[in-house]
PDB file of C-alpha atoms in Angstrom:
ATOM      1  CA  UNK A   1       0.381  29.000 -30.259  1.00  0.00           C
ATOM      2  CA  UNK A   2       2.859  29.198 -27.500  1.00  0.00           C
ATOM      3  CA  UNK A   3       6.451  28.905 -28.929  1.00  0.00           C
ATOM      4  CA  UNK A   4       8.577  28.651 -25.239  1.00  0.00           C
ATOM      5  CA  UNK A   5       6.798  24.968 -24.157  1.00  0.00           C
ATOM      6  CA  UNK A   6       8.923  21.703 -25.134  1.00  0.00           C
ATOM      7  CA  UNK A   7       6.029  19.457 -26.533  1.00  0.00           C
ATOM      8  CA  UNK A   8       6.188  15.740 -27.126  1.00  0.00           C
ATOM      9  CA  UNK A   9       3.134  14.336 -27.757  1.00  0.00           C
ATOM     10  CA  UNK A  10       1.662  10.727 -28.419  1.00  0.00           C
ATOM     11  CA  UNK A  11      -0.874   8.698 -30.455  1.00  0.00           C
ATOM     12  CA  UNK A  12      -3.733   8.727 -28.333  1.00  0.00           C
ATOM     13  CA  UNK A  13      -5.742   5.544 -27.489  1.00  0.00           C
ATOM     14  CA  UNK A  14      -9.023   4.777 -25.608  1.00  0.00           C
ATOM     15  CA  UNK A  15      -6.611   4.071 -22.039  1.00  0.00           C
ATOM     16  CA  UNK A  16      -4.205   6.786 -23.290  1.00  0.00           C
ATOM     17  CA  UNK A  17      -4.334  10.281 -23.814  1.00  0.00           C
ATOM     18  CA  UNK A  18      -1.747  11.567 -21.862  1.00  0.00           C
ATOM     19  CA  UNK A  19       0.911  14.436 -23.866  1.00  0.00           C
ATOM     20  CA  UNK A  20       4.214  16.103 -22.408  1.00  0.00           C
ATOM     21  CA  UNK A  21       4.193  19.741 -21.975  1.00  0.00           C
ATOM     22  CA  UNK A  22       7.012  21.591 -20.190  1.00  0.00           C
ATOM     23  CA  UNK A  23       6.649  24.912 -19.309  1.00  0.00           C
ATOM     24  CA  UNK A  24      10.692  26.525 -18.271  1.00  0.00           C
ATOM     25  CA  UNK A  25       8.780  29.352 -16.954  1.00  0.00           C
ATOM     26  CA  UNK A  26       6.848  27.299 -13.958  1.00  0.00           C
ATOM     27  CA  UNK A  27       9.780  24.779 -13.988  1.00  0.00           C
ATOM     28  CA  UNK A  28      12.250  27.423 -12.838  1.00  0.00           C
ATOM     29  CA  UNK A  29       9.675  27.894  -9.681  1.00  0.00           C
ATOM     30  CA  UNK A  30      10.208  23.962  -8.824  1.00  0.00           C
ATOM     31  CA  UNK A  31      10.671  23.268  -5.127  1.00  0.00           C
ATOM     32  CA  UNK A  32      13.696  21.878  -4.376  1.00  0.00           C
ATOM     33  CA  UNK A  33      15.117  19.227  -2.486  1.00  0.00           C
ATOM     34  CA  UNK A  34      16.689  21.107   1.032  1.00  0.00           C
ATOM     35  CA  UNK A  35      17.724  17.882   2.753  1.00  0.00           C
ATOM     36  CA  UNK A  36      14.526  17.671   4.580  1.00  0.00           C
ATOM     37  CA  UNK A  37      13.517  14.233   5.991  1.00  0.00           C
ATOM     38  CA  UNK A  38      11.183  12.051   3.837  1.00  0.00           C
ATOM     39  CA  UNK A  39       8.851  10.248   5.234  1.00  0.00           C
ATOM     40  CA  UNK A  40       5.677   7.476   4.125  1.00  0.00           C
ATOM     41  CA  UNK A  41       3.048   9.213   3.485  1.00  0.00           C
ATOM     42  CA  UNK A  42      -0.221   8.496   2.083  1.00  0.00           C
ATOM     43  CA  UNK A  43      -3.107  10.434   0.491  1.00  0.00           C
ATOM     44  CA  UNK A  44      -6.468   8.829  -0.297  1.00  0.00           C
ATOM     45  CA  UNK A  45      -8.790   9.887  -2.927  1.00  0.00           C
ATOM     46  CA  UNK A  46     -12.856   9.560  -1.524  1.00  0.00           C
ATOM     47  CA  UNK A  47     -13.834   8.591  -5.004  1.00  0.00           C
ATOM     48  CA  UNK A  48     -14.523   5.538  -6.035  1.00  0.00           C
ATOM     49  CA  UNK A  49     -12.033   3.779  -8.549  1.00  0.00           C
ATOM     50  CA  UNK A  50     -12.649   5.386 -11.933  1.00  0.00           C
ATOM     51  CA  UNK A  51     -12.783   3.530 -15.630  1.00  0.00           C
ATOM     52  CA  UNK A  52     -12.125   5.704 -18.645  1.00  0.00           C
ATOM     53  CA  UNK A  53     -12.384   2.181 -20.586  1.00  0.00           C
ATOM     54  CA  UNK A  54     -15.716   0.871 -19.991  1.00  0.00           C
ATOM     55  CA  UNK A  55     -17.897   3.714 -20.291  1.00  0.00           C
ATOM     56  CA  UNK A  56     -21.002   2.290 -21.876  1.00  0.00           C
ATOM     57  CA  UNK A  57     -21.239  -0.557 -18.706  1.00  0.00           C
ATOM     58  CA  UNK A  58     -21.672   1.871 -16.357  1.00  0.00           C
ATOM     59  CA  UNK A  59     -23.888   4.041 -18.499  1.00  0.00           C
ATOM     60  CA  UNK A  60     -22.013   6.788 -19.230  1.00  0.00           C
ATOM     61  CA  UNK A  61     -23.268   7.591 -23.013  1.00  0.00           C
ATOM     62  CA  UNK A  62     -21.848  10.238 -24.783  1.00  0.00           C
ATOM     63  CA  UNK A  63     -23.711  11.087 -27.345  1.00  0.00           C
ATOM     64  CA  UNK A  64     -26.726  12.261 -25.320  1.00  0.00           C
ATOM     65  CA  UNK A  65     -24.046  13.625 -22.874  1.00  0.00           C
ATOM     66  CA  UNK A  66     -21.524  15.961 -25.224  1.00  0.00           C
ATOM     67  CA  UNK A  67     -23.260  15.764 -28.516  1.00  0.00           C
ATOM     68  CA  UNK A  68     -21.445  13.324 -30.585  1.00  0.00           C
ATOM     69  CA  UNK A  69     -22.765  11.052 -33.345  1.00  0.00           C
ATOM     70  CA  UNK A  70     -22.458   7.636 -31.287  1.00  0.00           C
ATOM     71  CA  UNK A  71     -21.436   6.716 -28.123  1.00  0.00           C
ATOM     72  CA  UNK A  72     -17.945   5.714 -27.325  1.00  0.00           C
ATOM     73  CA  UNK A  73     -16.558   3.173 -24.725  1.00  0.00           C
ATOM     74  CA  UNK A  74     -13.716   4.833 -23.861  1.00  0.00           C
ATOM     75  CA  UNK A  75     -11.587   8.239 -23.146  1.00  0.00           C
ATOM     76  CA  UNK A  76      -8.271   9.453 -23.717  1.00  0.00           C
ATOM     77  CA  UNK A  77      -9.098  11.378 -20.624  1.00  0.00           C
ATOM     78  CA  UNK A  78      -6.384  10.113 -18.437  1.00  0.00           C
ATOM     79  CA  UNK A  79      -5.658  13.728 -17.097  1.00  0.00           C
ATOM     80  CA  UNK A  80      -8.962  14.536 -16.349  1.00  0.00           C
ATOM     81  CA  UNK A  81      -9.540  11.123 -14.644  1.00  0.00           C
ATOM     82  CA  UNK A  82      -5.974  11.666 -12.542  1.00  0.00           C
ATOM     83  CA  UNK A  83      -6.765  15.147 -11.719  1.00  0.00           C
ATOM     84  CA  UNK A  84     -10.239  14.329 -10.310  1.00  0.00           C
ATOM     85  CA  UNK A  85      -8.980  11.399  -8.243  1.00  0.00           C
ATOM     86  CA  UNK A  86      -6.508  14.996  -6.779  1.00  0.00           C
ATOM     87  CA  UNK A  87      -9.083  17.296  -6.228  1.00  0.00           C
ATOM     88  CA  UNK A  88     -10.994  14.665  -4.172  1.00  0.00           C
ATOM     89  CA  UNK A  89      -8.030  14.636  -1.871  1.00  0.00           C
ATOM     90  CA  UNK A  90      -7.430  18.383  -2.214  1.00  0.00           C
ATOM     91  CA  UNK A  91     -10.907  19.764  -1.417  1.00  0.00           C
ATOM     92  CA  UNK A  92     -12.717  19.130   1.682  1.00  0.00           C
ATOM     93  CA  UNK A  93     -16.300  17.082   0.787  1.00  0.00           C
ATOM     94  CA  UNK A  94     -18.336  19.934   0.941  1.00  0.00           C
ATOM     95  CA  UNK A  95     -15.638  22.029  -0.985  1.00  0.00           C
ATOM     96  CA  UNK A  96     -15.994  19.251  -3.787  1.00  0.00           C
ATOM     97  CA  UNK A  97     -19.731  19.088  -4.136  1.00  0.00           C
ATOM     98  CA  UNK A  98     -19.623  22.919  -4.607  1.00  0.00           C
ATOM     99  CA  UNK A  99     -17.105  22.491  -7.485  1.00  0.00           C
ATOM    100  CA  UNK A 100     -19.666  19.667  -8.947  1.00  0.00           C
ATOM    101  CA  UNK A 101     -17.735  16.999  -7.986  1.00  0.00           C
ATOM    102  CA  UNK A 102     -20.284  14.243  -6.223  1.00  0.00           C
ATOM    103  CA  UNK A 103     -17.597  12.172  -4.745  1.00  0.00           C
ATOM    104  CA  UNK A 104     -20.182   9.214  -3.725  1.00  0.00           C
ATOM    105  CA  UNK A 105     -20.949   8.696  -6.892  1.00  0.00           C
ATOM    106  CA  UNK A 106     -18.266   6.750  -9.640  1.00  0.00           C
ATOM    107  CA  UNK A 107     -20.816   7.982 -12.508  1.00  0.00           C
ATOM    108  CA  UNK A 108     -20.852  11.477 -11.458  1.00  0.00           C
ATOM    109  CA  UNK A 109     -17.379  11.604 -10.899  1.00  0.00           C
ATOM    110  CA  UNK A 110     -16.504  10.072 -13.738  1.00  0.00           C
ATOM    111  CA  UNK A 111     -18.360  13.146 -15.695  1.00  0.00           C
ATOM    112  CA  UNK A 112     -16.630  15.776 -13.401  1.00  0.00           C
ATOM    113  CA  UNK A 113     -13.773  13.837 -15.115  1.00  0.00           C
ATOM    114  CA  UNK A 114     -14.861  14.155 -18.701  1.00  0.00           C
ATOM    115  CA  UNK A 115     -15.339  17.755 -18.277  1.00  0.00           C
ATOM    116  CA  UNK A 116     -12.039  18.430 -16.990  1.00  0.00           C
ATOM    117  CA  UNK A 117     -10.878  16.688 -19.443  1.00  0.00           C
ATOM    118  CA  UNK A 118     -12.342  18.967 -22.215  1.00  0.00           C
ATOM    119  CA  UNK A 119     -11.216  21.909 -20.390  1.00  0.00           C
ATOM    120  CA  UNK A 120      -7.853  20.633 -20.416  1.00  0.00           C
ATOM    121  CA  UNK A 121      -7.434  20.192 -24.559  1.00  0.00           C
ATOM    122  CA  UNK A 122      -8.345  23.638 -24.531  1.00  0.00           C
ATOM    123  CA  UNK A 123      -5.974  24.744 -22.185  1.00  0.00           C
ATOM    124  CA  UNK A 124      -3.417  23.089 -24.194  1.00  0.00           C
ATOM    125  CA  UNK A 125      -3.311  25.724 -26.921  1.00  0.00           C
ATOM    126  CA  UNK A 126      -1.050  23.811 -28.710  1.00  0.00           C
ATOM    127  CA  UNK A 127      -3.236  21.474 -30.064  1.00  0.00           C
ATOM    128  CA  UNK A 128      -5.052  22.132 -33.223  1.00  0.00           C
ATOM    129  CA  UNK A 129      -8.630  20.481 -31.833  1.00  0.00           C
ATOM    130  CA  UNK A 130     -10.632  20.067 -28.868  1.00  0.00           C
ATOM    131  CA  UNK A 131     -12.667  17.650 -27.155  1.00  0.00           C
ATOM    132  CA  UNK A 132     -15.227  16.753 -27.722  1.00  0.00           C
ATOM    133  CA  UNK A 133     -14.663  17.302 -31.761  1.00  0.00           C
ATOM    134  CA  UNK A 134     -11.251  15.217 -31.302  1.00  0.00           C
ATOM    135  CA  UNK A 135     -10.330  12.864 -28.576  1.00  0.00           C
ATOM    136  CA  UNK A 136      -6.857  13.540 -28.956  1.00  0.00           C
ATOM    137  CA  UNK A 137      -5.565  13.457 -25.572  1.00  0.00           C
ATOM    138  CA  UNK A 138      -3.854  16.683 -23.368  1.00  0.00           C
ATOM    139  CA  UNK A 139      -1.412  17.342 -21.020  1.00  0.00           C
ATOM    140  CA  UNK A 140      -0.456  17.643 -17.009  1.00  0.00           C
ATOM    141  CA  UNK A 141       0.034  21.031 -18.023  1.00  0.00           C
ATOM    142  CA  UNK A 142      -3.432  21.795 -19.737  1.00  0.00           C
ATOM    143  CA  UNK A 143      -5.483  19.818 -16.778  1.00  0.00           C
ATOM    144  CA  UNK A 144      -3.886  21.906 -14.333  1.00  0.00           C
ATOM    145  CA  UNK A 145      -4.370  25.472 -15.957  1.00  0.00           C
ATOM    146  CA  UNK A 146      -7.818  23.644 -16.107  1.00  0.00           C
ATOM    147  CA  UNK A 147      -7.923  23.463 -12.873  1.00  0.00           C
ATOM    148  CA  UNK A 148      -6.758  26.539 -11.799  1.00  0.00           C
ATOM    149  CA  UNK A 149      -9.067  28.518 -14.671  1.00  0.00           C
ATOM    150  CA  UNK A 150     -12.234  27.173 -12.524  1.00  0.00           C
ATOM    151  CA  UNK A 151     -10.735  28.294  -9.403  1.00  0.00           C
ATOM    152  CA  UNK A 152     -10.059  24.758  -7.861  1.00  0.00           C
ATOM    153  CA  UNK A 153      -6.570  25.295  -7.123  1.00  0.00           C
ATOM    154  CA  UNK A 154      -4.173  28.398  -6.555  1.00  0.00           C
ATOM    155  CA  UNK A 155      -0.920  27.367  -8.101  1.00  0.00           C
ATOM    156  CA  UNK A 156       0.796  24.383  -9.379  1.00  0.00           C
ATOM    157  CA  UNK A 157       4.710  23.565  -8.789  1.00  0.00           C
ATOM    158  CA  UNK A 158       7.179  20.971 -10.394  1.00  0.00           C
ATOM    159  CA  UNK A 159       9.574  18.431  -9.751  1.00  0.00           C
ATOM    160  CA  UNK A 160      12.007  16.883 -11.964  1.00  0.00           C
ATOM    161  CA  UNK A 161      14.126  14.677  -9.658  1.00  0.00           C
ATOM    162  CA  UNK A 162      13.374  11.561  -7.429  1.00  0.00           C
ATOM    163  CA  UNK A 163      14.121  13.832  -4.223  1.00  0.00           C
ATOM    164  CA  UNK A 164      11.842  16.849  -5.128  1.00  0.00           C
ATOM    165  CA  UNK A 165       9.418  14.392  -6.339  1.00  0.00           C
ATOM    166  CA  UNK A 166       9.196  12.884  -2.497  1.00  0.00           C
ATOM    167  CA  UNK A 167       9.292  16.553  -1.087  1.00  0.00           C
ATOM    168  CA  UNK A 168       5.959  17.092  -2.975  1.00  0.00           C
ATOM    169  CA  UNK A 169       4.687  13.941  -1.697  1.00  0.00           C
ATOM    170  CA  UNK A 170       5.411  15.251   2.313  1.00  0.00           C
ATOM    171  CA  UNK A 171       2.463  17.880   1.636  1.00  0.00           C
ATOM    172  CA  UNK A 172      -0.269  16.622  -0.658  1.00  0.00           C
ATOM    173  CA  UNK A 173      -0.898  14.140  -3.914  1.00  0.00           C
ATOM    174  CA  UNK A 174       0.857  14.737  -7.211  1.00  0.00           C
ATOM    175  CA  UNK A 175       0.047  14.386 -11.184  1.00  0.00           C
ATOM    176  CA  UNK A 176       2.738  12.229 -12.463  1.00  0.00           C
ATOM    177  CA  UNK A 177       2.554  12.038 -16.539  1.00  0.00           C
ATOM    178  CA  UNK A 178       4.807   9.403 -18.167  1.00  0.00           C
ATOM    179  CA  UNK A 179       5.012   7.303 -21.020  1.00  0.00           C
ATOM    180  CA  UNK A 180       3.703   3.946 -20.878  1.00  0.00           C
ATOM    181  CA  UNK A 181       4.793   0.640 -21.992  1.00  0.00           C
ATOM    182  CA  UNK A 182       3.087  -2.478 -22.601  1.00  0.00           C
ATOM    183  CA  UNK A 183       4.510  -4.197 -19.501  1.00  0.00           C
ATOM    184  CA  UNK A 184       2.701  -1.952 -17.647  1.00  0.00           C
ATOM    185  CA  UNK A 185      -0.535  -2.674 -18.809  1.00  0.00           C
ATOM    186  CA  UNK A 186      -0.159  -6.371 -18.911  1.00  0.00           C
ATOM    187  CA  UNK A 187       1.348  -6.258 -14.997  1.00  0.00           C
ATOM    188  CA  UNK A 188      -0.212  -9.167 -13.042  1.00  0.00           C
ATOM    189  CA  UNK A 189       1.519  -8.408  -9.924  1.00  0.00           C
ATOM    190  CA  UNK A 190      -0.887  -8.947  -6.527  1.00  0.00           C
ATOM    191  CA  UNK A 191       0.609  -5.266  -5.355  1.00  0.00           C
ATOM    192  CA  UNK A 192       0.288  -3.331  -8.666  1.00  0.00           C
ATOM    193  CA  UNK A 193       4.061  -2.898  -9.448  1.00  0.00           C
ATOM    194  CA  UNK A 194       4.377  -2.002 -12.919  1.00  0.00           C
ATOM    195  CA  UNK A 195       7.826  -2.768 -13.382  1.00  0.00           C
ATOM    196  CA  UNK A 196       7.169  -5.902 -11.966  1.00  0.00           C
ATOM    197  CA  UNK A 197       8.927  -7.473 -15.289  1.00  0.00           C
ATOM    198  CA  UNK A 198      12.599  -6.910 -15.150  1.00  0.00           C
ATOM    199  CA  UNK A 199      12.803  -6.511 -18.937  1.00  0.00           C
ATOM    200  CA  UNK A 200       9.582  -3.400 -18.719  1.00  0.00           C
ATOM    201  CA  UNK A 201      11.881  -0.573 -20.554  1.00  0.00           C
ATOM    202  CA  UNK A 202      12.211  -3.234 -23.840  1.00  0.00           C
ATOM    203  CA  UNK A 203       8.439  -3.749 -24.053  1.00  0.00           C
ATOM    204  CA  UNK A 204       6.678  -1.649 -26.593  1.00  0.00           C
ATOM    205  CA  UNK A 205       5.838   1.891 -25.904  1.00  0.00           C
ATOM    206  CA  UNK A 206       2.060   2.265 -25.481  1.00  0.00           C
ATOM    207  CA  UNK A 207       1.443   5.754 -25.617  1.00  0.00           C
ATOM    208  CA  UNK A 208       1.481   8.525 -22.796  1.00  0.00           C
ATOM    209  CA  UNK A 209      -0.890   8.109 -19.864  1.00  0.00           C
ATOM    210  CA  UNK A 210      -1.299  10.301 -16.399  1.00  0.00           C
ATOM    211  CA  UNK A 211      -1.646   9.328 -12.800  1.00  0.00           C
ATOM    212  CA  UNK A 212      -2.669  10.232  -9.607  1.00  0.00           C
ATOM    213  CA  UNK A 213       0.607   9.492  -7.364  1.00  0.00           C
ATOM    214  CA  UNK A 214      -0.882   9.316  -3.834  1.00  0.00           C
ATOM    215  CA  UNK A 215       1.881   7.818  -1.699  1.00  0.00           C
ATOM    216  CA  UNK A 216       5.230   7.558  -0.877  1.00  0.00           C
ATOM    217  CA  UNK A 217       5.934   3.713   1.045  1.00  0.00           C
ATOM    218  CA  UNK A 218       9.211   2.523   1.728  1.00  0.00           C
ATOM    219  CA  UNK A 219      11.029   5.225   1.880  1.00  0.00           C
ATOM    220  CA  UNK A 220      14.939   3.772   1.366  1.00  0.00           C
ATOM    221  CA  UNK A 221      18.242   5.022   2.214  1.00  0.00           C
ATOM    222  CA  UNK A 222      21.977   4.123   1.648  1.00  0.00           C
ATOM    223  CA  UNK A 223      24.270   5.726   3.754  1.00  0.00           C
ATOM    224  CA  UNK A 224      21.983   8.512   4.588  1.00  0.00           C
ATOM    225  CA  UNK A 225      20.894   9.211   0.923  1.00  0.00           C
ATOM    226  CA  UNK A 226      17.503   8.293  -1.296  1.00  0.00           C
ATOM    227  CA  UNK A 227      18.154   4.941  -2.673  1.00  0.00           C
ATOM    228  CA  UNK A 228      15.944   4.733  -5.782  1.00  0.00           C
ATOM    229  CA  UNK A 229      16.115   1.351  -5.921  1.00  0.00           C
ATOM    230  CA  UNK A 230      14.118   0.403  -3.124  1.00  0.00           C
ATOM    231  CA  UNK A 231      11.964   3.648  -2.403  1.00  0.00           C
ATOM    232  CA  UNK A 232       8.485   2.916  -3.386  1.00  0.00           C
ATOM    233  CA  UNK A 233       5.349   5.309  -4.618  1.00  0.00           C
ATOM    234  CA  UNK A 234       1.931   4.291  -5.189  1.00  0.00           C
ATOM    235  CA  UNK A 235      -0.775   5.597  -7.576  1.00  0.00           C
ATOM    236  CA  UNK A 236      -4.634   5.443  -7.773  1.00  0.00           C
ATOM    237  CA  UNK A 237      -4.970   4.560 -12.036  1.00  0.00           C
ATOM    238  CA  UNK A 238      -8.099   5.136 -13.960  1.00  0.00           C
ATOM    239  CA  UNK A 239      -8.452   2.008 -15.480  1.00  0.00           C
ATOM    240  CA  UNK A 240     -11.541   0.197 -12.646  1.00  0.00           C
ATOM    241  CA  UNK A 241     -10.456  -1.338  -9.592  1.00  0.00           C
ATOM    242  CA  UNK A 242      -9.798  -4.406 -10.784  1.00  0.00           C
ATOM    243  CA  UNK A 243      -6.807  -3.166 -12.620  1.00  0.00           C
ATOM    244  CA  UNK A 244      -3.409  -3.220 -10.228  1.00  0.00           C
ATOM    245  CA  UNK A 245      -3.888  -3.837  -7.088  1.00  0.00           C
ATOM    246  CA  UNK A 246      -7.732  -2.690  -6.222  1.00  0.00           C
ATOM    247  CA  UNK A 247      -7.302   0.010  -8.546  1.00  0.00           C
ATOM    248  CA  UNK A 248      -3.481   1.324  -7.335  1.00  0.00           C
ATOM    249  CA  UNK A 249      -0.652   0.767  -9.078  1.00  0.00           C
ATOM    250  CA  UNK A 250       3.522   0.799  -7.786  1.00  0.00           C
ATOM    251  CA  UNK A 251       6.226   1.674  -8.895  1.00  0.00           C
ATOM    252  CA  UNK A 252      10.457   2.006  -7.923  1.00  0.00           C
ATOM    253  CA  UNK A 253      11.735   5.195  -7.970  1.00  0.00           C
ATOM    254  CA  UNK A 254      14.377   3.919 -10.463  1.00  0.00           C
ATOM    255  CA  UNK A 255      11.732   3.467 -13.022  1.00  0.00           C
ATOM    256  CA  UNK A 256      10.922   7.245 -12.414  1.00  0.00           C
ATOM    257  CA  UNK A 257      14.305   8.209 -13.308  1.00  0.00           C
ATOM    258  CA  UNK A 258      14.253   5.824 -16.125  1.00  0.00           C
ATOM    259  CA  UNK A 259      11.794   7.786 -17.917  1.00  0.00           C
ATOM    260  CA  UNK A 260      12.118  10.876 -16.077  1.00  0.00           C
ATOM    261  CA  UNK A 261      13.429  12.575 -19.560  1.00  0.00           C
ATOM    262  CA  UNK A 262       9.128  12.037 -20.980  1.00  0.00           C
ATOM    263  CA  UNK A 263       7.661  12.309 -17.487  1.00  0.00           C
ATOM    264  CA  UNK A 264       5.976  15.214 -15.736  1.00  0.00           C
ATOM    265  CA  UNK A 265       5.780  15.800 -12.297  1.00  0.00           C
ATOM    266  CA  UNK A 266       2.988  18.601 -11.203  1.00  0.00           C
ATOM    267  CA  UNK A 267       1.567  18.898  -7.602  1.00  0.00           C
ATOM    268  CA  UNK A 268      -1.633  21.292  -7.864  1.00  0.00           C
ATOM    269  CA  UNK A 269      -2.301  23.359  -4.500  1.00  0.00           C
ATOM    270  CA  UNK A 270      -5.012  25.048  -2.872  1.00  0.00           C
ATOM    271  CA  UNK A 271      -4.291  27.825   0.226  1.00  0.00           C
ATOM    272  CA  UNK A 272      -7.684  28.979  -0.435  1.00  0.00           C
ATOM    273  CA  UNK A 273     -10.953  28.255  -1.790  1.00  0.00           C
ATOM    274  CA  UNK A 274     -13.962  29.977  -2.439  1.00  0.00           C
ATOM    275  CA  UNK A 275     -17.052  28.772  -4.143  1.00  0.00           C
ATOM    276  CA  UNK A 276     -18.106  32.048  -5.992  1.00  0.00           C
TER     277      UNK A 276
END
């Protein structure tokens, strides 16, 4: 088991499965903020909404599937779902369905999803089981070694601040892990904003989930610097589209640095890609 990664995990739950694992080695190869300009920009997965909740309705059954005794309805597999909503940014469409991933299809993808998801608890050596014998949940960190183990990415880099986290955000999508609070899931804003509520960070912790961040809007600025306040980034969730706004959820970049201290930041990338 490694002994160098700071681990903080989280009672996992059928919408949450999501654990923090930092790794100082890759964090000290974090790309940071030069005083480039930041910009909107916008990345859009070509999957359809995914739902790690409802499994059974659209006739996912896992029993037949991965072998268990009965089926389940839901998935801690929040950084499987979040990673596969990535990769269909990251790979070109015939890149994808070479790596198995049938973007047309929520079902399919939704399996692709599952999969990386089991790859991921064993990537994350630090847990005692895997899936499918546990669903116990993984880590930013174990999806993306998962990812790069099957050759789907190169390398992965870091940010830990609200600046590096928009200078990852100029060049592709990002995983953003974070704890989650019950405000969040009970948002009924029309735009997704989950700290919608003023009072969010006194509402009960939920558990640890993972996201897809796939834009930065509203890019703010006081006196020439990032005001946190007002700058905006948007993220596809895993939880059907009619969760958030069609799917998306929002977010301040204050409420980043809020919880900044349990979130991860991890932007997988690809130079090259080959399907052998």
């Amino acid at each position: 088991m490694p002994t160098d990664l700071t681990i903080r995990t989280y009672d996992p739950a059928g919408h949450l499965g999501r654990h923090q694992a930092l790794d100082p080695r890759s964090l000290a190869y974090r790309r940071p903020y030069d005083g480039q300009p930041l910009r909107p920009t916008a990345w859009e997965p070509r999957i359809p909404v995914l739902d790690q909740r409802n499994l059974l309705a659209q006739g996912i059954l896992t029993s037949a599937s991965y072998g268990l005794d009965t089926d389940v309805d839901a998935l801690a597999s929040c950084t499987g779902q979040a990673a596969t909503a990535l990769l269909s940014i990251l790979l070109t469409p015939e890149q994808a369905t070479g790596a198995g991933l049938h973007t047309s299809s929520a079902v399919a993808a939704q399996h692709f999803a599952i999969g990386l998801y089991a790859d991921a608890t064993a990537a994350d050596r630090w847990l005692e089981h895997t899936w499918p014998t546990h669903d116990i949940g993984s880590s930013g960190l174990g999806v993306a070694k998962a990812m790069r183990a099957r050759g789907l990415i190169d390398q992965y880099g870091h940010a830990t601040t609200a600046e590096e986290l928009c200078t990852l955000l100029q060049t592709g999508p990002v995983l953003l892990g974070l704890p989650w609070c019950s405000a969040f899931t009970d948002t009924t804003d029309p735009h997704g904003f989950i700290d919608a509520d003023p009072d969010w960070a006194t509402s009960p912790l939920e558990g640890g989930h993972e996201v897809c961040v796939t834009a930065l809007e509203d890019v703010a600025r006081v006196d020439g610097v990032l005001d946190p306040d007002h700058t905006v980034i948007r993220f596809r969730n895993s939880w059907s589209a009619s969760w958030g706004d069609h799917g998306d959820g929002r977010m301040f970049l204050r409420t980043y640095l809020t919880l900044r201290d349990q979130a991860d930041v991890i932007q997988p990338r690809l130079d090259s890609w080959s399907s052998s």
